[in-house]
PDB file of C-alpha atoms and ligand atoms in Angstrom:
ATOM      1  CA  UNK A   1      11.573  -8.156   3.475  1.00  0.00           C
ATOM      2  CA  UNK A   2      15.159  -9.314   3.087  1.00  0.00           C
ATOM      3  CA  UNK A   3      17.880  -7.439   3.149  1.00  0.00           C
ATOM      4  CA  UNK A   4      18.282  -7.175  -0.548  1.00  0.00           C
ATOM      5  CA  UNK A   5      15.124  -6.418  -1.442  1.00  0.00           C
ATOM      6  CA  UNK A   6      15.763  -3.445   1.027  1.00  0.00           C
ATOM      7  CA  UNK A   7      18.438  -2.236  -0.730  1.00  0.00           C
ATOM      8  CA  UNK A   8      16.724  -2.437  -4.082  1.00  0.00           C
ATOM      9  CA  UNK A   9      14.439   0.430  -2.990  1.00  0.00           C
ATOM     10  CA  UNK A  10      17.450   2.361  -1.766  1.00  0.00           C
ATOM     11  CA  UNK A  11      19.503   1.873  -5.013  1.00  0.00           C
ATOM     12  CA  UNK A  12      16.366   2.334  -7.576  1.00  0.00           C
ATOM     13  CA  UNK A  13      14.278   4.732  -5.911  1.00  0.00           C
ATOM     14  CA  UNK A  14      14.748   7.668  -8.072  1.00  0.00           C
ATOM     15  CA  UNK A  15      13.910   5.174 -10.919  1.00  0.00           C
ATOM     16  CA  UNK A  16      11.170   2.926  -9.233  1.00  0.00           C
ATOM     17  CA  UNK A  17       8.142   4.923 -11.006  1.00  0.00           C
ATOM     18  CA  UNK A  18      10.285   4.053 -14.644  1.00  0.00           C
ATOM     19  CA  UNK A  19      10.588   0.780 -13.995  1.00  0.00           C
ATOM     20  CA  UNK A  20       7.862  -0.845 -12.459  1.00  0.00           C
ATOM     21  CA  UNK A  21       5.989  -1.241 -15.457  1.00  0.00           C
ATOM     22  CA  UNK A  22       3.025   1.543 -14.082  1.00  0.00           C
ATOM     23  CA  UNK A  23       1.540   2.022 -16.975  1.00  0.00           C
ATOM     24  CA  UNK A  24       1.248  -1.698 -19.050  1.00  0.00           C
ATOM     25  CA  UNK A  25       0.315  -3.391 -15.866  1.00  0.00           C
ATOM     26  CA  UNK A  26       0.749  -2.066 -12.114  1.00  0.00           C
ATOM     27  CA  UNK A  27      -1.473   0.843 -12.561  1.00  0.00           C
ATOM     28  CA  UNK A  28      -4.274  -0.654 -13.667  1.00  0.00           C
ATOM     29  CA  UNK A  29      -4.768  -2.478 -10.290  1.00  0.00           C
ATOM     30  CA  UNK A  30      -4.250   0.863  -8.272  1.00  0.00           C
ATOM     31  CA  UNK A  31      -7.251   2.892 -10.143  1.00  0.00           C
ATOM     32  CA  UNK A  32      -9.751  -0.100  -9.476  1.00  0.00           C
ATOM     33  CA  UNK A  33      -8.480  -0.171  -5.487  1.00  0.00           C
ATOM     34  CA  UNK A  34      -9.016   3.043  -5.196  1.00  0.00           C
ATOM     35  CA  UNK A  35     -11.870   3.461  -7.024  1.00  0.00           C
ATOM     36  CA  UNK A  36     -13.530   0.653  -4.960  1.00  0.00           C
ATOM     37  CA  UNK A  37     -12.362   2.426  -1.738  1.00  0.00           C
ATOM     38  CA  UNK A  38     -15.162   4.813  -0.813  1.00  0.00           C
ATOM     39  CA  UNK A  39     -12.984   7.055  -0.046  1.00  0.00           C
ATOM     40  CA  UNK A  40     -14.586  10.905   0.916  1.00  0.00           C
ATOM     41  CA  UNK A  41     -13.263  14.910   0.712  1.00  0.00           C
ATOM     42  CA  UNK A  42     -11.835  15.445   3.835  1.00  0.00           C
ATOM     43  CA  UNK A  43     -10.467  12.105   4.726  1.00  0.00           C
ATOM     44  CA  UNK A  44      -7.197  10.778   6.202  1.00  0.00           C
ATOM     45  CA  UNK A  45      -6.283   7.964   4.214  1.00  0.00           C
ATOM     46  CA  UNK A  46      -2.808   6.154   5.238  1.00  0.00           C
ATOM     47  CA  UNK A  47      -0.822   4.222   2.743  1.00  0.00           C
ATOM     48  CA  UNK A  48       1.692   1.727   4.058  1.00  0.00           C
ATOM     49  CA  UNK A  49       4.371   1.480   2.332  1.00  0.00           C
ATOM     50  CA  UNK A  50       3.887   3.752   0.186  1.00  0.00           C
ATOM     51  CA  UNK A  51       6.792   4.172  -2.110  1.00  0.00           C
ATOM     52  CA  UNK A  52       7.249   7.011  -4.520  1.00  0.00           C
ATOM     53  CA  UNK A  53       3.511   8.483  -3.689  1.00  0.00           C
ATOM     54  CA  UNK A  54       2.130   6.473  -6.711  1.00  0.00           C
ATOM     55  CA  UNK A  55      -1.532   6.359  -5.268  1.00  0.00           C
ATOM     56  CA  UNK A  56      -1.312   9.755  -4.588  1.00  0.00           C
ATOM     57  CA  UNK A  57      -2.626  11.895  -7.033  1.00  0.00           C
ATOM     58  CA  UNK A  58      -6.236   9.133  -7.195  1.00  0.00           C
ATOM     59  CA  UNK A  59      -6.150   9.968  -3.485  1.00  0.00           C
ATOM     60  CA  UNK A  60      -5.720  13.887  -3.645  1.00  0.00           C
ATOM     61  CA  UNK A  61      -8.359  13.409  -6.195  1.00  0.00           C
ATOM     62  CA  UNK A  62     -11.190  12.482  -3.566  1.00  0.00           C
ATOM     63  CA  UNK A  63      -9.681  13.682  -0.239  1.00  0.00           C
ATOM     64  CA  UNK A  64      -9.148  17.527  -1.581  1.00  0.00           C
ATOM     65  CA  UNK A  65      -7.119  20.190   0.361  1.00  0.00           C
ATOM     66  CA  UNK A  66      -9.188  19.567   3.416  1.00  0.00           C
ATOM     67  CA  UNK A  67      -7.825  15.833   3.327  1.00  0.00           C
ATOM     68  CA  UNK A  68      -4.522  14.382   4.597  1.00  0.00           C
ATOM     69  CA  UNK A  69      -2.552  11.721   2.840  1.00  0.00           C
ATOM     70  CA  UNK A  70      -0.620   9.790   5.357  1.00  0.00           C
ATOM     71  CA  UNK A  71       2.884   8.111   3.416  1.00  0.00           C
ATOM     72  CA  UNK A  72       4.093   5.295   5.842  1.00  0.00           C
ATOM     73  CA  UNK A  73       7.666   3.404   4.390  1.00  0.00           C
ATOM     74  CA  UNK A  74      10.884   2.001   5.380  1.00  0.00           C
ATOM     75  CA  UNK A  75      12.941   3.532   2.688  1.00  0.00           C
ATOM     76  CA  UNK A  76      13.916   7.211   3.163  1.00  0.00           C
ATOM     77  CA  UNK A  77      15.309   7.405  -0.773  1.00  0.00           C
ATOM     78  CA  UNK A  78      11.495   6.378  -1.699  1.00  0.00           C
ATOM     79  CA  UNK A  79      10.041   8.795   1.009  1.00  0.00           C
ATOM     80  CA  UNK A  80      12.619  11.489  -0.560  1.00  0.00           C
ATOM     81  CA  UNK A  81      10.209  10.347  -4.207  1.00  0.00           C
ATOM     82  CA  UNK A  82       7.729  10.815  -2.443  1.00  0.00           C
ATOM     83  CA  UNK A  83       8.336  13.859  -0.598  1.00  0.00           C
ATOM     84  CA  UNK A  84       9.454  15.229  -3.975  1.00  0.00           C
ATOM     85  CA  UNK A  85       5.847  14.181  -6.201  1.00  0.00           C
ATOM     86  CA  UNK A  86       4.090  16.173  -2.920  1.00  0.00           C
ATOM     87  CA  UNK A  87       6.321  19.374  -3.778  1.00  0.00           C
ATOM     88  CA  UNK A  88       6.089  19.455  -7.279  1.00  0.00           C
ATOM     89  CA  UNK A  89       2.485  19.084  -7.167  1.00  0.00           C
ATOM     90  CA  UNK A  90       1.985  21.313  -3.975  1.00  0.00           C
ATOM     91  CA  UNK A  91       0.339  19.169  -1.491  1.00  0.00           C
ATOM     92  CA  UNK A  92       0.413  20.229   1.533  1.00  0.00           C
ATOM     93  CA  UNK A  93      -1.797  17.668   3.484  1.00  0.00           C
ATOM     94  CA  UNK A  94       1.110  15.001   2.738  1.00  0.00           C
ATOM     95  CA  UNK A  95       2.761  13.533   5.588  1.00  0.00           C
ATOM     96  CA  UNK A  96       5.553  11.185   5.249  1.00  0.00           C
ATOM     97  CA  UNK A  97       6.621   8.779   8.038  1.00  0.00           C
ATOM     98  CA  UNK A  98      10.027   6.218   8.164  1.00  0.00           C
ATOM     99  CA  UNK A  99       9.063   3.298   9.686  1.00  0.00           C
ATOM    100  CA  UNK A 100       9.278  -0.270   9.590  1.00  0.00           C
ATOM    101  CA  UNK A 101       5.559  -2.012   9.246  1.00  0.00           C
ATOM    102  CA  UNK A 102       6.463  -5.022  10.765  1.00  0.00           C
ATOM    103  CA  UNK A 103       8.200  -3.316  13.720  1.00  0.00           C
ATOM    104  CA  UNK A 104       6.720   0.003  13.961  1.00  0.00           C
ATOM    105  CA  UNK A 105       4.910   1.047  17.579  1.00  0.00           C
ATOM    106  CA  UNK A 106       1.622   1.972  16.121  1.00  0.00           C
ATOM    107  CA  UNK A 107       1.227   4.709  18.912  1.00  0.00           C
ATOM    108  CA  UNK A 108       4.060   6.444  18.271  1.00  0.00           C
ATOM    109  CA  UNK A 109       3.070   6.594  14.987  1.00  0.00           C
ATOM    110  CA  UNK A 110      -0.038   7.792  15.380  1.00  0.00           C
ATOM    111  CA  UNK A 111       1.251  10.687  17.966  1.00  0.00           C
ATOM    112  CA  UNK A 112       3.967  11.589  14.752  1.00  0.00           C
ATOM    113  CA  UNK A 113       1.243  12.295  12.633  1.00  0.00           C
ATOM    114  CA  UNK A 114      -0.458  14.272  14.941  1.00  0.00           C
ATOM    115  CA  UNK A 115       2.814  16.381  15.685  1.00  0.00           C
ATOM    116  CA  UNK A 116       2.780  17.241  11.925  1.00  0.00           C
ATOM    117  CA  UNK A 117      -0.800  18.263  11.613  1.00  0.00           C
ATOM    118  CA  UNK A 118      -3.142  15.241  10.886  1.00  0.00           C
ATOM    119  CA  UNK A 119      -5.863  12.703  13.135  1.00  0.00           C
ATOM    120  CA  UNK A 120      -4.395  10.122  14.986  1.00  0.00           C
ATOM    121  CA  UNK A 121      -6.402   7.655  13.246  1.00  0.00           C
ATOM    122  CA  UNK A 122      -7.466   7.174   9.357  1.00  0.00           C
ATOM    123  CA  UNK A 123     -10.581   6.949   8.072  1.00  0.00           C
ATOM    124  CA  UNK A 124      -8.850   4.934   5.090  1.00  0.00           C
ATOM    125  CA  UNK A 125      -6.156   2.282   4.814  1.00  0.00           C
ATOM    126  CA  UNK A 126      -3.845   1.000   2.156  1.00  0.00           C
ATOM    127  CA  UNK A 127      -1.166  -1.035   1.059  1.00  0.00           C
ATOM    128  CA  UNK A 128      -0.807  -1.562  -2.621  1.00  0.00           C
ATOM    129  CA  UNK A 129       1.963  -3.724  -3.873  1.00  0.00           C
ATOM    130  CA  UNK A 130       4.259  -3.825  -0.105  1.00  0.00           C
ATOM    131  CA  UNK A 131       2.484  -6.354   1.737  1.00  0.00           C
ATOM    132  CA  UNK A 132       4.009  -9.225  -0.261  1.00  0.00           C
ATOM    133  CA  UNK A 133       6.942  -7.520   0.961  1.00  0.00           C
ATOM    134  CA  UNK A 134       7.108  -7.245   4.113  1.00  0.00           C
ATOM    135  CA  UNK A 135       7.955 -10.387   6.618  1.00  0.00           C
ATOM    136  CA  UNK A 136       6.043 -10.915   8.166  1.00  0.00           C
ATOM    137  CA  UNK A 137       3.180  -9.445   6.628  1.00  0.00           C
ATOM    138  CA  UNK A 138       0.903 -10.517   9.342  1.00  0.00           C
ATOM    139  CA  UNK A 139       2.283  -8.371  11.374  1.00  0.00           C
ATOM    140  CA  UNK A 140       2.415  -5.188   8.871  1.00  0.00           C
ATOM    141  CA  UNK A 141      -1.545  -5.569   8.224  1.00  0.00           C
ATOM    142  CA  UNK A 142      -1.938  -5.355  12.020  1.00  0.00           C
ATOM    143  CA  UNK A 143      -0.486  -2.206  12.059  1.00  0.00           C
ATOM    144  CA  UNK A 144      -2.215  -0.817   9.027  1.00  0.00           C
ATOM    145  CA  UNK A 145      -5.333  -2.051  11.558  1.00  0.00           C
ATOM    146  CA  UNK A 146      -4.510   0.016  14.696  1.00  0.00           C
ATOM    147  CA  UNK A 147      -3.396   3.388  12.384  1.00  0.00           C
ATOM    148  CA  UNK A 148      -7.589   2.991  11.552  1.00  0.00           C
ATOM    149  CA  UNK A 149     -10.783   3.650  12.924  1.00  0.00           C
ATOM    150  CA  UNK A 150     -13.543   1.202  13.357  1.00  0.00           C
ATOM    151  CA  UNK A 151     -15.498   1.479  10.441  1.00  0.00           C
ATOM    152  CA  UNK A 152     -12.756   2.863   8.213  1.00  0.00           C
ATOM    153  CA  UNK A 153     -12.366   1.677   4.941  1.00  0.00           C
ATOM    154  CA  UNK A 154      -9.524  -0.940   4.271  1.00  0.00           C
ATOM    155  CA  UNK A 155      -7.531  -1.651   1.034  1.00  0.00           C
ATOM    156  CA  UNK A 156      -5.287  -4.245   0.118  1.00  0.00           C
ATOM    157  CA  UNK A 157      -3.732  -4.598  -3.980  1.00  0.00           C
ATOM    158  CA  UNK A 158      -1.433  -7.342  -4.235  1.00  0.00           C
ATOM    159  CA  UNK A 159       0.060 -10.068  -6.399  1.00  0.00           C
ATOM    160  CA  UNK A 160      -0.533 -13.751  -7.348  1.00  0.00           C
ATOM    161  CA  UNK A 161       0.455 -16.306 -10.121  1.00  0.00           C
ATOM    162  CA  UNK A 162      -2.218 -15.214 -13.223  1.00  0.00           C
ATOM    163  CA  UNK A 163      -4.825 -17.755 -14.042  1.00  0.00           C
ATOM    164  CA  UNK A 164      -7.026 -19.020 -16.512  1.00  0.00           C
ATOM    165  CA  UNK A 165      -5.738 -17.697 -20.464  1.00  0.00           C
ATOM    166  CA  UNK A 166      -3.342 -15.850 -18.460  1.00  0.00           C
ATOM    167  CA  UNK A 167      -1.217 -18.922 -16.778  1.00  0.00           C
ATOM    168  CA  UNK A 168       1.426 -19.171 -19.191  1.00  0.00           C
ATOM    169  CA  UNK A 169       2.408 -15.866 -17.660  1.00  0.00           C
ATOM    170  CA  UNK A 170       2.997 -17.016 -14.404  1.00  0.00           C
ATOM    171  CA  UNK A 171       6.744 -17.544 -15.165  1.00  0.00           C
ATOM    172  CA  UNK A 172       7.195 -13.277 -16.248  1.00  0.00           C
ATOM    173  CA  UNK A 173       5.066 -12.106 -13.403  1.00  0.00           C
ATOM    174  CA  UNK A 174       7.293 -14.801 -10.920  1.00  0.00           C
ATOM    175  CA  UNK A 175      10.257 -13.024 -12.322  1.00  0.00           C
ATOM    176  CA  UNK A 176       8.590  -9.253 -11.894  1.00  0.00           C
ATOM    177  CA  UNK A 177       8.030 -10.219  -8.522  1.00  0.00           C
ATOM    178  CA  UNK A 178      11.104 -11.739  -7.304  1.00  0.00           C
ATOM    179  CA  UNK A 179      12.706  -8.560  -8.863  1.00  0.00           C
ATOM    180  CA  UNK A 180      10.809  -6.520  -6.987  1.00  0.00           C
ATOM    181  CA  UNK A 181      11.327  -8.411  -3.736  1.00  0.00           C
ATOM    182  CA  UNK A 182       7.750  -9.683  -3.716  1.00  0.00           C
ATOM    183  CA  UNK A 183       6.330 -12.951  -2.291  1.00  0.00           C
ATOM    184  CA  UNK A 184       3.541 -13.809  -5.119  1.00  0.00           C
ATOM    185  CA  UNK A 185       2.834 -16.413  -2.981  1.00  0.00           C
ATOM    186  CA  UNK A 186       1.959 -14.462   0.294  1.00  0.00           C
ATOM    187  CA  UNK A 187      -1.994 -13.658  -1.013  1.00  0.00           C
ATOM    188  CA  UNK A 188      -2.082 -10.683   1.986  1.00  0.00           C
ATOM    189  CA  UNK A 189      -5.613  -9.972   0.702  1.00  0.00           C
ATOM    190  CA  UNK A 190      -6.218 -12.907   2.839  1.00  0.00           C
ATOM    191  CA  UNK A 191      -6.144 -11.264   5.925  1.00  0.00           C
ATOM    192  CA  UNK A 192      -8.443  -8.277   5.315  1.00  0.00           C
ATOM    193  CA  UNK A 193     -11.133 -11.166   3.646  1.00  0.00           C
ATOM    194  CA  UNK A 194     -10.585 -12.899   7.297  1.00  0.00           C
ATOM    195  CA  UNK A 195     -10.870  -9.526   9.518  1.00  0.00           C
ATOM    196  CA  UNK A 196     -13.752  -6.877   7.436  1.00  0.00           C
ATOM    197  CA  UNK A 197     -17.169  -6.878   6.347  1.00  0.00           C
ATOM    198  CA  UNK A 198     -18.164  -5.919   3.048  1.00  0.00           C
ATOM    199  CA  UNK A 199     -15.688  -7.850   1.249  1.00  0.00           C
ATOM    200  CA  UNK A 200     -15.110  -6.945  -2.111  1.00  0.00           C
ATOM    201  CA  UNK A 201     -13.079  -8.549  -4.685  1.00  0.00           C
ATOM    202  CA  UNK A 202     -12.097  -7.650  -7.848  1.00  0.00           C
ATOM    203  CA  UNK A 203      -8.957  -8.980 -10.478  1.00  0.00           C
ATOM    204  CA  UNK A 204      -6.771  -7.433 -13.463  1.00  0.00           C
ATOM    205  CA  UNK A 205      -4.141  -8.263 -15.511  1.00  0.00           C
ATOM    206  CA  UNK A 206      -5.065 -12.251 -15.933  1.00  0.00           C
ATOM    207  CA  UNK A 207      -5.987 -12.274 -12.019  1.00  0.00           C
ATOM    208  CA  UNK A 208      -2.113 -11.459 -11.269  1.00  0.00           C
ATOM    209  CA  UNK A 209      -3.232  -8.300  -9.693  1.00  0.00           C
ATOM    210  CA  UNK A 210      -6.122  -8.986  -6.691  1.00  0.00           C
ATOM    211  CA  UNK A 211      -7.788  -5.797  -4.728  1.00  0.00           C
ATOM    212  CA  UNK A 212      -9.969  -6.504  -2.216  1.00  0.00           C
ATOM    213  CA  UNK A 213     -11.757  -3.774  -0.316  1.00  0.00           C
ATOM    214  CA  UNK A 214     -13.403  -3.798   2.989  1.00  0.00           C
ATOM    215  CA  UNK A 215     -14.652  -2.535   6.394  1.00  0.00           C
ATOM    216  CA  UNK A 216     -12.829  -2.636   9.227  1.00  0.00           C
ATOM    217  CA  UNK A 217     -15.993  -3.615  11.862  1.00  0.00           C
ATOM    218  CA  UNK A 218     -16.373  -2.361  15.328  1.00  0.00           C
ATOM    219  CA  UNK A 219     -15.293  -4.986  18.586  1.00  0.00           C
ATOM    220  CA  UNK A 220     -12.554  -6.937  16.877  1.00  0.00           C
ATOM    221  CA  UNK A 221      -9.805  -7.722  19.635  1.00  0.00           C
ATOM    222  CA  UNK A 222      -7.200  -4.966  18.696  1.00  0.00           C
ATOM    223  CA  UNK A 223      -9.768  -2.467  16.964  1.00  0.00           C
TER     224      UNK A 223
HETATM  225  C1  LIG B   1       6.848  -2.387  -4.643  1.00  0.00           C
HETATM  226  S1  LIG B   1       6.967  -0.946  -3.672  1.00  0.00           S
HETATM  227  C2  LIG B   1       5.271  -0.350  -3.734  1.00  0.00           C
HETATM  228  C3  LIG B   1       5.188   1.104  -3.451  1.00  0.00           C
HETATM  229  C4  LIG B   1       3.792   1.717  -3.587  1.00  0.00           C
HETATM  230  N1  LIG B   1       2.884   1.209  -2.577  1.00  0.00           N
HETATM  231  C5  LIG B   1       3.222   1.505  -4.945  1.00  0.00           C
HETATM  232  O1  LIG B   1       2.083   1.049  -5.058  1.00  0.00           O
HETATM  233  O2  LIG B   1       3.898   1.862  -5.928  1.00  0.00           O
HETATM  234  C6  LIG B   1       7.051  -1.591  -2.042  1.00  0.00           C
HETATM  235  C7  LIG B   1       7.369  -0.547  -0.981  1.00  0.00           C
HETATM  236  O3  LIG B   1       7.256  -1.181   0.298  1.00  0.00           O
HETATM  237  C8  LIG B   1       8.284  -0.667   1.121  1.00  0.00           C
HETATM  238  N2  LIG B   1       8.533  -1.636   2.208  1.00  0.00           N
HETATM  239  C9  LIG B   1       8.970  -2.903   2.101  1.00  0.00           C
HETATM  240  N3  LIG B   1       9.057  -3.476   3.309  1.00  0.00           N
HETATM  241  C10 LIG B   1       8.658  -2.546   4.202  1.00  0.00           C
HETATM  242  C11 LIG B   1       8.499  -2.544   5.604  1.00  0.00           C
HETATM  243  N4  LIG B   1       8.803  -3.607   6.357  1.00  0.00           N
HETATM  244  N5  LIG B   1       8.037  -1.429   6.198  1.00  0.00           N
HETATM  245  C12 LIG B   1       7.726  -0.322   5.452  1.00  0.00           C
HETATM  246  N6  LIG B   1       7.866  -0.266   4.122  1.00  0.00           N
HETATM  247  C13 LIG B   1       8.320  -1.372   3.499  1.00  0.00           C
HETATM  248  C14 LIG B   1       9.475  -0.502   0.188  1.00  0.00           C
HETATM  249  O4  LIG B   1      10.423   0.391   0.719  1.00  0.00           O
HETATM  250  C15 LIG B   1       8.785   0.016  -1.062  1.00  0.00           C
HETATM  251  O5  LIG B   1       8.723   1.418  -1.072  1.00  0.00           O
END
């Protein structure tokens, strides 16, 4: 992530769930991920970079009270969004870690979660729209890998050019991206098709939004 697009989430947090175009287009992509995810009451699901808590409410949905939602992002004004949606909606299984994806020592993380309450490791991991961001990516899905158990169920909703009817497009979603400090061109998806079993895929929006879901197998170097 560049430095710009860094500050964008500084300067338009308190107006990020406004203006990223949730309900036309972005959200649409987040129900079918999560839907997809088999996600259970009682899990620990971590979201990296998690933003404003926008897959929140689908995730306290299916994890319950007994259930902790683990917020991982770079941005303190979006954790403060985020922090906020928990309050107003009285979650108290939210817990919200700063931290760099790329960068971040994944044990230390894991030992901050467990200092405010939660499992070292998730049963579910997910990055929705911030992997395109993040540079380099690579090393941000990594570290969404370590925060999991083997078996644990992995997530990934990102952005590409559309295709098909939908490639005239290509030149507003470009634009939606680049605002938002998003590679369209990174495909992170790529990565969890590469490293899980159970692969599924599945498309909105003209194919401009890709989810792929997964399962993060025992004995890979790292797991
Ligand atoms: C487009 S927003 C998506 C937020 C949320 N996942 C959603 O679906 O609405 C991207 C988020 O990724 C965060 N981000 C970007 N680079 C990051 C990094 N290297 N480490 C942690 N968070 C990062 C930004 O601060 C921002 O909150």
């Amino acid at each position: 992530m560049t430095r710009n697009s860094a500050e964008k989430y500084t300067a338009f947090a308190p107006f990020y769930d406004l203006l990223s175009a949730e309900h036309p287009v972005y959200g649409a992509g987040r129900r079918r991920l999560i839907e997809s995810l088999a996600v259970r009451a009682g899990d620990q699901v971590v979201d990296l970079g998690c933003g404003t808590g926008l897959n929140f409410a689908l995730l306290q949905h299916r994890v319950g009270p007994g259930g902790v939602i683990v917020g991982i992002d770079r941005s303190a004004q979006m954790l403060a969004q985020a922090r906020r949606r928990a309050g107003r909606h009285g979650w108290d299984n939210v817990i919200l870690v700063r931290a760099d994806a790329t960068t971040m020592i994944t044990s230390e993380v894991s030992e901050q979660i467990t200092d405010a309450g939660g499992r070292g490791l998730s049963r579910v991991g997910l990055a929705t729209y911030a992997l395109s961001l993040m540079d380099p990516w690579e090393r941000a899905w990594e570290n969404l890998w370590q925060l999991t158990r083997s078996d644990a169920q992995l997530g990934v909703l990102d952005m590409q050019r559309p295709t098909g009817l939908s490639a005239p497009l290509s030149p507003l979603a470009r634009f939606a991206c680049r605002l938002g400090g998003a590679d369209i061109e990174a495909h992170p998806w790529t990565a969890l098709e590469r490293d899980c079993t159970q692969v599924r895929a599945a498309s909105a929006r003209g194919g401009h939004l890709q989810v792929r879901v997964g399962v993060k197998p025992s004995g890979r170097p790292g797991s």
